Coordinates of C-alpha atoms and ligand atoms in Angstrom, one line a residue:
M1 CA -98.9 -71.4 34.0
S2 CA -98.8 -71.5 30.2
A3 CA -97.5 -74.6 28.4
D4 CA -94.8 -72.5 26.9
A5 CA -93.5 -71.0 30.2
W6 CA -90.7 -73.5 30.6
W7 CA -88.9 -72.8 27.3
K8 CA -89.8 -69.1 27.2
H9 CA -88.7 -68.3 30.8
G10 CA -86.2 -71.0 31.4
I11 CA -82.5 -71.4 30.7
F12 CA -81.1 -74.1 28.3
Y13 CA -77.7 -75.8 28.9
E14 CA -75.9 -77.4 26.0
I15 CA -74.0 -80.7 26.8
Y16 CA -71.4 -82.0 24.5
P17 CA -71.8 -85.6 25.6
R18 CA -68.3 -86.8 24.9
S19 CA -66.9 -84.2 27.3
M20 CA -69.3 -84.0 30.3
Q21 CA -68.4 -87.0 32.3
D22 CA -66.9 -90.4 31.6
S23 CA -68.5 -93.2 33.8
N24 CA -66.9 -96.2 32.2
A25 CA -63.2 -95.3 32.0
D26 CA -62.9 -95.2 28.2
G27 CA -61.9 -91.5 28.1
T28 CA -65.2 -90.4 26.5
G29 CA -68.2 -89.0 28.3
D30 CA -71.5 -90.9 28.4
L31 CA -75.1 -90.9 29.5
S32 CA -74.5 -92.4 33.0
G33 CA -71.8 -89.7 33.4
I34 CA -74.4 -87.0 32.6
R35 CA -76.7 -88.6 35.1
Q36 CA -74.0 -88.4 37.8
R37 CA -73.7 -84.6 37.2
L38 CA -77.4 -83.8 37.4
D39 CA -76.9 -82.5 41.0
Y40 CA -74.4 -80.0 39.7
L41 CA -76.8 -78.9 36.9
E42 CA -79.7 -78.6 39.3
D43 CA -77.6 -76.5 41.7
L44 CA -76.5 -74.3 38.8
G45 CA -80.2 -73.6 38.3
V46 CA -80.7 -74.3 34.6
D47 CA -84.0 -75.6 33.4
A48 CA -83.5 -77.6 30.3
L49 CA -80.6 -79.7 28.9
W50 CA -79.8 -80.1 25.2
I51 CA -77.6 -83.0 24.5
C52 CA -75.7 -83.2 21.2
P53 CA -76.1 -86.4 19.1
I54 CA -75.9 -89.7 21.2
F55 CA -77.1 -92.1 18.4
P56 CA -75.1 -94.9 16.8
S57 CA -72.5 -93.3 14.6
P58 CA -69.1 -94.0 13.0
M59 CA -68.2 -90.7 14.5
A60 CA -66.7 -89.2 11.3
D61 CA -68.3 -85.9 12.6
F62 CA -68.6 -87.0 16.3
G63 CA -72.2 -88.1 16.1
Y64 CA -73.5 -85.7 13.4
D65 CA -73.2 -88.7 11.1
I66 CA -76.0 -91.0 12.4
A67 CA -76.2 -94.6 11.4
D68 CA -79.4 -95.3 13.4
Y69 CA -81.8 -92.6 14.6
C70 CA -83.6 -94.8 17.1
D71 CA -80.9 -96.2 19.3
I72 CA -78.0 -95.0 21.5
D73 CA -74.4 -95.4 20.5
P74 CA -72.7 -98.0 22.8
R75 CA -70.0 -95.4 23.6
F76 CA -72.7 -93.3 25.2
G77 CA -74.7 -96.1 26.7
T78 CA -78.0 -98.0 26.0
L79 CA -81.6 -97.1 25.5
A80 CA -82.2 -98.3 29.1
E81 CA -79.6 -95.9 30.3
F82 CA -81.1 -93.1 28.3
D83 CA -84.5 -93.8 29.8
A84 CA -83.0 -93.8 33.3
L85 CA -81.4 -90.4 32.5
L86 CA -84.6 -89.0 31.2
A87 CA -86.6 -90.2 34.2
E88 CA -84.1 -88.6 36.6
V89 CA -84.1 -85.4 34.6
K90 CA -87.9 -85.3 34.9
A91 CA -87.9 -86.2 38.5
R92 CA -85.8 -83.1 39.2
G93 CA -88.2 -80.9 37.2
L94 CA -85.7 -80.4 34.4
R95 CA -86.3 -80.9 30.7
L96 CA -84.4 -82.7 28.0
V97 CA -84.0 -81.8 24.4
L98 CA -82.2 -84.0 21.9
D99 CA -80.3 -83.1 18.7
L100 CA -82.2 -84.0 15.5
V101 CA -79.9 -84.3 12.4
P102 CA -82.3 -84.5 9.5
N103 CA -80.2 -83.0 6.7
H104 CA -77.9 -86.0 6.3
T105 CA -77.2 -89.5 7.7
S106 CA -74.0 -91.5 8.0
D107 CA -72.9 -93.3 4.9
Q108 CA -73.3 -96.4 7.1
H109 CA -77.0 -95.8 7.7
P110 CA -79.0 -98.7 6.1
W111 CA -81.0 -96.1 4.1
F112 CA -77.8 -95.0 2.4
V113 CA -76.3 -98.5 2.1
Q114 CA -79.5 -99.5 0.2
S115 CA -79.7 -96.2 -1.8
R116 CA -76.2 -96.6 -3.2
S117 CA -76.6 -100.4 -3.9
A118 CA -78.3 -99.9 -7.3
R119 CA -79.8 -97.1 -9.4
D120 CA -83.2 -98.8 -9.3
D121 CA -83.2 -99.5 -5.5
P122 CA -86.5 -98.2 -3.9
R123 CA -84.4 -96.0 -1.6
R124 CA -82.3 -94.5 -4.4
D125 CA -84.3 -91.3 -4.4
W126 CA -83.9 -90.9 -0.6
Y127 CA -80.6 -89.2 -1.3
L128 CA -79.3 -86.6 -3.9
W129 CA -78.0 -88.7 -6.8
R130 CA -76.9 -87.0 -10.0
D131 CA -75.2 -87.9 -13.3
P132 CA -71.7 -86.5 -13.8
A133 CA -71.3 -83.3 -15.8
P134 CA -70.5 -83.9 -19.5
D135 CA -66.8 -83.7 -18.6
G136 CA -67.3 -86.4 -16.0
G137 CA -66.9 -83.9 -13.1
P138 CA -69.4 -83.2 -10.4
P139 CA -72.9 -82.1 -11.5
N140 CA -72.5 -78.5 -10.3
N141 CA -70.2 -76.2 -8.3
W142 CA -71.7 -76.8 -4.8
L143 CA -69.1 -76.9 -2.1
S144 CA -69.1 -78.9 1.2
N145 CA -69.2 -76.8 4.3
F146 CA -66.1 -78.7 5.4
G147 CA -64.1 -77.9 2.2
G148 CA -64.0 -79.5 -1.2
A149 CA -66.8 -80.4 -3.6
A150 CA -70.3 -81.3 -2.2
W151 CA -70.3 -84.3 -4.5
T152 CA -68.7 -87.7 -4.3
F153 CA -68.6 -90.1 -7.2
D154 CA -69.8 -93.6 -6.6
D155 CA -68.0 -96.1 -8.8
A156 CA -70.5 -98.9 -8.4
T157 CA -73.4 -97.0 -9.9
G158 CA -71.7 -94.3 -11.8
Q159 CA -73.3 -91.3 -10.2
Y160 CA -72.5 -88.6 -7.7
Y161 CA -74.2 -88.2 -4.4
G162 CA -74.5 -84.8 -2.6
H163 CA -73.2 -84.0 0.8
S164 CA -73.3 -80.5 2.5
F165 CA -70.6 -81.8 5.0
L166 CA -68.3 -84.8 4.8
K167 CA -68.6 -87.5 2.2
E168 CA -69.5 -89.7 5.1
Q169 CA -72.6 -87.5 5.6
P170 CA -74.7 -87.9 2.5
D171 CA -77.6 -85.5 2.3
L172 CA -81.1 -86.8 2.4
N173 CA -83.6 -85.8 -0.3
W174 CA -86.3 -83.8 1.5
R175 CA -88.3 -83.5 -1.7
N176 CA -89.2 -87.2 -1.2
P177 CA -92.3 -87.5 1.0
A178 CA -91.1 -90.9 2.3
V179 CA -87.9 -89.2 3.7
R180 CA -90.0 -86.7 5.5
A181 CA -92.3 -89.3 6.9
A182 CA -89.4 -91.4 8.1
M183 CA -87.8 -88.4 9.8
Y184 CA -91.1 -87.4 11.4
D185 CA -91.4 -91.0 12.8
V186 CA -87.9 -90.6 14.2
M187 CA -89.1 -87.5 16.0
R188 CA -92.2 -89.4 17.3
F189 CA -90.0 -92.2 18.6
W190 CA -88.1 -89.9 21.0
L191 CA -91.1 -87.7 21.8
R192 CA -93.0 -90.8 22.8
R193 CA -90.2 -91.7 25.1
G194 CA -90.8 -88.4 26.9
I195 CA -88.3 -85.8 25.6
D196 CA -89.3 -82.2 25.5
G197 CA -88.2 -81.3 22.0
F198 CA -85.3 -81.0 19.5
R199 CA -82.5 -78.8 18.6
V200 CA -82.6 -79.2 14.8
D201 CA -79.2 -79.4 13.1
V202 CA -78.7 -77.1 10.0
L203 CA -82.4 -76.8 9.6
Y204 CA -81.9 -74.2 6.7
H205 CA -80.0 -76.8 4.6
L206 CA -82.7 -79.4 4.2
I207 CA -84.0 -78.5 0.7
K208 CA -81.7 -77.8 -2.2
D209 CA -82.6 -76.2 -5.5
D210 CA -84.9 -78.4 -7.6
R211 CA -82.8 -77.5 -10.8
F212 CA -79.4 -77.9 -9.0
R213 CA -78.2 -74.6 -10.3
D214 CA -74.7 -73.4 -9.6
N215 CA -74.2 -71.2 -6.6
P216 CA -72.9 -67.7 -7.4
I217 CA -69.4 -66.6 -6.6
N218 CA -69.1 -64.7 -3.2
P219 CA -67.5 -61.3 -4.1
A220 CA -66.8 -60.7 -0.4
Y221 CA -64.8 -63.9 0.0
V222 CA -61.7 -63.3 2.2
A223 CA -58.7 -65.5 1.4
G224 CA -57.9 -67.8 4.3
G225 CA -61.6 -68.2 5.2
P226 CA -63.5 -71.5 4.9
E227 CA -63.4 -72.8 1.3
S228 CA -67.2 -73.1 1.2
H229 CA -67.4 -69.3 1.6
R230 CA -66.1 -68.9 -1.9
L231 CA -69.7 -69.3 -3.0
L232 CA -73.0 -67.8 -1.8
P233 CA -75.2 -70.6 -0.6
L234 CA -78.2 -69.3 -2.7
F235 CA -79.3 -72.7 -4.1
T236 CA -78.3 -74.9 -1.2
T237 CA -79.8 -73.2 1.8
D238 CA -83.0 -71.4 2.9
R239 CA -85.0 -72.4 -0.1
P240 CA -88.6 -71.3 -0.2
E241 CA -89.8 -74.9 0.3
M242 CA -88.2 -74.9 3.8
Q243 CA -91.2 -73.0 5.1
E244 CA -93.5 -75.9 4.4
I245 CA -91.1 -78.3 6.2
V246 CA -90.9 -76.1 9.2
V247 CA -94.6 -76.2 9.7
E248 CA -94.7 -79.9 9.2
M249 CA -92.0 -80.5 11.9
R250 CA -93.9 -78.2 14.2
R251 CA -97.1 -80.2 13.8
V252 CA -95.1 -83.3 14.8
V253 CA -93.9 -81.8 18.1
D254 CA -97.3 -80.3 18.7
E255 CA -98.8 -83.8 18.6
F256 CA -97.1 -84.3 21.9
S257 CA -97.8 -80.9 23.4
D258 CA -100.5 -80.6 25.9
A259 CA -102.1 -77.8 28.0
V260 CA -99.5 -78.2 30.7
S261 CA -96.3 -78.4 28.6
A262 CA -95.4 -77.7 25.1
R263 CA -92.7 -79.6 23.1
V264 CA -90.2 -77.3 21.6
L265 CA -88.2 -76.9 18.3
I266 CA -84.9 -75.0 18.4
G267 CA -83.5 -74.3 15.0
E268 CA -79.8 -74.1 14.1
L269 CA -80.0 -71.3 11.5
H270 CA -77.0 -69.3 10.3
L271 CA -79.0 -66.7 8.3
P272 CA -79.3 -62.9 8.1
L273 CA -81.8 -61.5 10.5
D274 CA -84.8 -61.1 8.1
R275 CA -84.4 -64.7 6.9
L276 CA -84.0 -66.0 10.5
M277 CA -87.3 -64.5 11.4
A278 CA -89.1 -66.4 8.7
Y279 CA -88.5 -69.6 10.7
Y280 CA -90.8 -68.6 13.4
G281 CA -93.4 -69.4 10.8
R282 CA -96.6 -67.6 9.8
S283 CA -99.2 -66.7 12.3
E284 CA -102.5 -68.5 12.5
N285 CA -105.0 -67.3 15.0
G286 CA -102.2 -65.5 16.8
V287 CA -100.0 -68.5 17.1
L288 CA -96.8 -68.8 15.1
Q289 CA -96.6 -72.1 13.3
G290 CA -92.8 -72.6 13.0
V291 CA -89.8 -73.1 15.1
Q292 CA -90.3 -71.6 18.6
L293 CA -86.6 -70.8 19.1
P294 CA -84.6 -70.0 15.9
F295 CA -81.2 -69.7 17.4
N296 CA -80.0 -66.1 17.4
F297 CA -76.3 -66.3 17.0
Q298 CA -75.6 -62.6 16.7
L299 CA -73.7 -62.2 20.0
I300 CA -71.3 -64.9 18.9
H301 CA -70.3 -62.8 15.9
A302 CA -70.6 -59.4 17.5
R303 CA -67.7 -57.0 18.1
W304 CA -67.5 -56.7 21.9
E305 CA -68.6 -53.1 22.2
A306 CA -71.5 -51.5 23.9
D307 CA -72.7 -49.7 20.7
E308 CA -72.5 -52.9 18.7
I309 CA -74.5 -54.9 21.2
R310 CA -77.1 -52.1 21.5
R311 CA -77.5 -52.1 17.8
I312 CA -78.0 -55.8 17.7
V313 CA -80.5 -55.8 20.5
R314 CA -82.5 -53.0 18.8
S315 CA -82.5 -54.5 15.4
Y316 CA -83.4 -58.0 16.7
D317 CA -86.3 -56.6 18.7
A318 CA -87.5 -54.6 15.8
A319 CA -87.4 -57.6 13.5
L320 CA -89.2 -60.1 15.8
P321 CA -92.7 -60.9 14.5
P322 CA -95.6 -60.4 16.9
G323 CA -95.8 -63.3 19.4
A324 CA -92.2 -64.5 18.7
A325 CA -90.0 -65.4 21.7
P326 CA -86.5 -63.9 21.5
N327 CA -83.4 -66.0 22.4
W328 CA -79.7 -65.4 22.9
V329 CA -76.6 -67.6 23.0
L330 CA -72.9 -66.9 23.6
G331 CA -71.3 -70.1 22.5
N332 CA -71.7 -73.7 21.3
H333 CA -69.7 -76.7 20.2
D334 CA -68.9 -75.1 16.8
E335 CA -67.6 -71.8 18.0
S336 CA -64.6 -70.4 19.9
R337 CA -65.5 -70.1 23.5
V338 CA -66.8 -66.8 24.9
A339 CA -64.0 -66.4 27.4
T340 CA -61.5 -66.6 24.6
R341 CA -63.5 -64.4 22.2
V342 CA -64.1 -61.5 24.5
G343 CA -61.1 -62.1 26.8
P344 CA -61.2 -63.4 30.3
Q345 CA -61.6 -59.9 31.8
N346 CA -65.0 -59.7 29.9
A347 CA -66.3 -63.2 30.8
R348 CA -68.4 -62.0 33.7
L349 CA -69.8 -59.1 31.8
A350 CA -70.8 -61.5 29.1
A351 CA -72.5 -63.7 31.6
M352 CA -74.5 -60.8 33.0
L353 CA -75.5 -59.7 29.4
L354 CA -76.7 -63.2 28.4
L355 CA -78.6 -63.7 31.7
T356 CA -80.3 -60.3 31.8
L357 CA -81.3 -59.9 28.2
H358 CA -84.9 -60.5 27.2
G359 CA -85.2 -63.9 25.7
T360 CA -84.3 -67.6 26.4
P361 CA -80.6 -68.0 27.1
T362 CA -78.6 -71.1 26.1
L363 CA -75.4 -71.8 28.1
Y364 CA -72.6 -73.9 26.7
Y365 CA -71.1 -76.4 29.2
G366 CA -67.9 -75.0 30.7
D367 CA -68.6 -71.4 30.0
E368 CA -69.9 -71.1 33.6
I369 CA -66.4 -71.8 34.9
G370 CA -64.9 -69.3 32.3
M371 CA -63.2 -72.1 30.3
P372 CA -61.1 -70.7 27.5
D373 CA -60.4 -72.5 24.3
T374 CA -57.9 -75.3 24.8
R375 CA -54.8 -75.3 22.5
I376 CA -54.7 -78.6 20.7
A377 CA -51.3 -80.0 19.6
P378 CA -51.1 -81.0 16.0
G379 CA -51.0 -84.7 16.8
E380 CA -54.1 -84.5 18.9
I381 CA -56.5 -82.9 16.4
R382 CA -59.7 -84.8 16.1
D383 CA -62.1 -82.4 14.3
P384 CA -62.6 -83.4 10.6
F385 CA -63.1 -79.8 9.7
E386 CA -59.7 -78.8 11.0
L387 CA -58.1 -81.9 9.4
R388 CA -59.6 -81.0 6.0
E389 CA -58.9 -77.2 6.2
P390 CA -55.8 -77.1 8.5
G391 CA -54.2 -74.0 10.0
K392 CA -57.1 -71.6 9.3
G393 CA -58.3 -71.6 12.9
L394 CA -61.6 -73.3 11.9
G395 CA -61.0 -76.4 14.2
R396 CA -63.7 -77.1 16.8
D397 CA -61.7 -79.3 19.2
P398 CA -60.6 -76.3 21.3
Q399 CA -64.1 -75.7 22.6
R400 CA -65.0 -79.4 23.0
T401 CA -62.5 -80.4 25.7
P402 CA -63.5 -82.3 28.8
M403 CA -65.2 -80.5 31.7
P404 CA -62.8 -80.1 34.6
W405 CA -64.6 -81.2 37.8
S406 CA -61.8 -81.3 40.3
A407 CA -58.0 -81.3 40.7
A408 CA -58.1 -85.2 40.9
P409 CA -56.4 -87.1 38.1
Y410 CA -57.9 -86.2 34.7
A411 CA -59.9 -83.5 36.4
G412 CA -62.4 -86.0 37.7
F413 CA -63.7 -86.3 34.2
S414 CA -62.3 -89.8 33.7
T415 CA -59.8 -92.2 35.2
V416 CA -58.0 -92.6 31.9
R417 CA -56.6 -90.2 29.4
P418 CA -59.5 -88.3 27.9
W419 CA -60.4 -88.2 24.1
L420 CA -59.3 -84.6 24.0
P421 CA -56.8 -82.9 26.3
L422 CA -57.8 -81.0 29.4
G423 CA -57.5 -77.2 29.4
E424 CA -54.1 -76.0 30.6
D425 CA -55.4 -74.5 33.8
W426 CA -57.7 -77.4 34.8
T427 CA -56.0 -77.9 38.2
T428 CA -57.2 -74.4 39.3
R429 CA -60.1 -73.8 36.9
N430 CA -62.4 -76.6 37.9
V431 CA -65.9 -77.0 39.5
E432 CA -64.7 -78.1 42.9
A433 CA -62.2 -75.3 43.2
M434 CA -64.9 -72.7 42.3
A435 CA -68.0 -74.1 43.8
H436 CA -67.4 -72.6 47.3
D437 CA -65.3 -69.6 46.2
P438 CA -67.6 -66.6 46.4
A439 CA -65.3 -64.7 44.0
S440 CA -65.5 -67.4 41.3
I441 CA -67.2 -67.0 38.0
L442 CA -69.1 -70.1 38.7
V443 CA -70.7 -68.6 41.8
L444 CA -71.5 -65.5 39.7
Y445 CA -73.3 -67.6 37.1
R446 CA -75.3 -69.4 39.9
R447 CA -76.3 -66.0 41.3
L448 CA -77.2 -64.6 38.0
I449 CA -79.3 -67.6 37.2
A450 CA -81.0 -67.5 40.6
L451 CA -81.7 -63.7 40.1
R452 CA -83.1 -64.3 36.7
R453 CA -85.4 -67.1 38.0
Q454 CA -86.6 -65.0 40.9
E455 CA -87.2 -61.8 39.0
A456 CA -90.2 -61.9 36.6
A457 CA -88.7 -58.7 35.1
L458 CA -85.7 -60.7 34.0
H459 CA -87.2 -63.9 32.9
G460 CA -90.4 -62.5 31.4
G461 CA -90.4 -58.8 31.4
S462 CA -90.0 -56.2 28.6
L463 CA -86.7 -54.7 27.6
E464 CA -86.1 -51.1 27.0
L465 CA -82.7 -49.8 25.8
I466 CA -81.5 -46.6 27.5
D467 CA -79.8 -44.4 24.9
D468 CA -78.4 -41.6 26.9
S469 CA -75.8 -43.8 28.7
P470 CA -72.1 -42.9 28.8
P471 CA -70.0 -44.2 25.9
D472 CA -69.0 -47.9 26.5
V473 CA -71.9 -48.5 28.8
L474 CA -74.8 -50.6 27.6
A475 CA -77.9 -49.8 29.7
Y476 CA -81.3 -51.3 29.6
A477 CA -84.4 -51.5 31.8
R478 CA -86.3 -54.8 32.4
T479 CA -89.8 -54.3 33.5
S480 CA -92.6 -56.6 34.7
G481 CA -95.7 -54.9 36.1
R482 CA -94.5 -52.2 38.4
R483 CA -91.1 -53.7 39.0
R484 CA -88.4 -52.0 36.9
L485 CA -84.8 -53.1 37.0
L486 CA -81.9 -51.4 35.5
V487 CA -78.9 -53.3 33.9
L488 CA -75.7 -51.3 33.3
L489 CA -72.7 -53.0 31.6
N490 CA -69.4 -51.3 31.3
F491 CA -67.4 -52.4 28.3
A492 CA -64.5 -50.1 29.0
D493 CA -61.3 -50.8 30.8
A494 CA -61.8 -47.7 32.8
D495 CA -64.1 -46.4 35.6
M496 CA -67.3 -45.0 34.1
P497 CA -69.6 -42.5 35.9
V498 CA -73.2 -43.4 35.6
D499 CA -74.6 -40.8 37.9
T500 CA -77.0 -39.6 35.1
L501 CA -78.7 -43.0 35.2
L502 CA -79.3 -43.7 38.8
D503 CA -80.0 -42.1 42.0
A504 CA -77.7 -42.7 44.9
D505 CA -80.1 -44.9 46.9
A506 CA -80.7 -47.4 44.1
E507 CA -80.4 -51.0 45.5
I508 CA -77.7 -53.1 43.9
L509 CA -79.2 -56.5 43.3
L510 CA -76.0 -57.9 41.7
S511 CA -72.6 -56.5 40.7
T512 CA -70.0 -58.6 38.9
E513 CA -67.3 -56.7 40.7
H514 CA -68.8 -57.0 44.1
E515 CA -69.0 -60.7 43.5
R516 CA -65.4 -60.9 42.3
T517 CA -63.8 -58.7 45.0
G518 CA -66.2 -58.8 47.9
V519 CA -66.0 -55.0 48.0
L520 CA -69.3 -53.1 47.5
R521 CA -68.7 -49.5 46.6
R522 CA -71.6 -47.2 46.8
D523 CA -70.8 -44.5 44.3
A524 CA -72.4 -44.0 41.0
M525 CA -69.4 -45.4 39.1
L526 CA -68.9 -48.6 37.3
R527 CA -65.5 -50.3 37.6
P528 CA -63.7 -51.6 34.4
F529 CA -65.8 -54.3 32.8
E530 CA -68.3 -54.2 35.6
G531 CA -71.9 -55.1 35.2
V532 CA -74.7 -54.3 37.7
V533 CA -78.4 -55.1 38.1
L534 CA -80.1 -52.4 40.1
L535 CA -83.5 -51.6 41.6
P536 CA -83.9 -47.8 41.3
K537 CA -85.8 -46.3 44.3
Ligands
TEU601 O1 -73.1 -77.2 12.3 C1 -73.3 -76.5 11.2 C2 -72.1 -75.9 10.7 O2 -71.6 -76.1 9.7 C3 -71.4 -74.9 11.6 O3 -70.1 -75.2 11.6 C4 -71.7 -73.6 11.1 O4 -71.4 -73.5 9.7 C5 -70.8 -72.6 11.7 O5 -70.9 -72.7 13.1 C6 -71.1 -71.2 11.3 O6 -70.4 -70.3 12.1 C7 -73.9 -78.3 12.6 C8 -73.3 -78.9 13.9 O7 -73.5 -78.0 15.0 C9 -71.9 -79.3 13.7 O8 -71.3 -79.7 14.9 C10 -71.9 -80.4 12.6 O9 -70.6 -80.7 12.3 C11 -72.6 -79.9 11.4 O10 -73.8 -79.3 11.6 C12 -72.9 -81.1 10.5 O11 -74.0 -81.9 11.1

């Protein structure tokens, strides 16, 4: 088996650690809690876990503001508990990927504390320090992704420092070789402990324009959108120098890859398709030198229509460089949950799409039980993005609420009031209630995952779109060797005849409606929002 098989053919599962399982009754999830839930994850059938930041942090952005890259935040546990978790993950044949946040540190990180202490401090140049503009204002017009200027004035030394996010998250200066070396050592610290790779936070942000030029106005800005969208991030993201950094990072993980198992980089990249592709890196001797999995977020932003998804699949496939592995994702801790975006009636169809497309899927915790966004009362808002740009629907708390495990108090997540409220329907929508209910979405997820694992056509085969399908039906074939499966997805709230696509004796390997209702109908007709995987005879 190739060293890349695990991440190319496997399924990733994203854990938001504050919300998986609380083991010490403080209302916040932790590493021991995750360890307690490994049975569940193994049963579900996923292959690799990505855990969002667990490092010491003042939690201004819930862990994306790191004060020490080489330790565990006491709220989550200890290094010993991390090692225990990793050992158990490995013992089960699973993989573990951590979140690397290289663009910025916490303002409490010793590097920044030193850097801001004096203009001539040796670490001054580790961050983006600039003199005020002639009028005393910020050095240029750059905006923080969380609203307001990307510059904060520091009284003590009379200069501004740059931050793409909160002022508590100062941006590192990736033009400084010492910064790069330090971050690569952070990577080695965790790789040496035995992890399987990193999801790299806002990878495309690391390098900013060397001349600090103003960003241009965005002519397409829609009032009410995030403030940062008023400008096009021309001089703050995806700079040409990024390509060199991507190759360097890849070399670091490759130091730890061997013939049996490669270490992987997953890039968080919100970029147009052609620019996304650049992050696979250039090819040397047939091997791409960049990020193995540049996150493909297109399904998150797609209109939920067969034609639109077909177009996305086609253009993505056409854009992939030779040798590049595709990937797909329906949700994460920054985005409204899929069950809310596409509507509960489409959640099963979405599951089948994600798990039958060609490319590595990443699941977001809770999506497998069809969790919708949770409404957060104004007094309970925690997300700094929502607090800074209130009422625009940008808040990320709704998709970060605790996993409901059972109908026990606090859903079996904790024994005390959790850090964010439970979803309204947790007494019925929980793992225990669904685990043995054959009609549940959880069981559907398990069966889809098992089918994907079992069928080489699904986890490794080619994908061929079928164009002459009825309107509202997305159809594609997945083929490995001589085994050719057909996937038919009905996006319409109506029965849809598909007799042109299959012969009557095709074998149904999985139907979302059969799973939901227990009734298997043998006509060439899809039910509303039904998806099927078939083996044509
Ligand atoms: O997110 C990057 C980010 O800003 C996203 O909100 C992105 O702009 C949005 O999803 C586009 O649709 C990463 C982390 O995932 C997020 O949780 C952090 O807050 C942020 O970086 C800062 O580290």
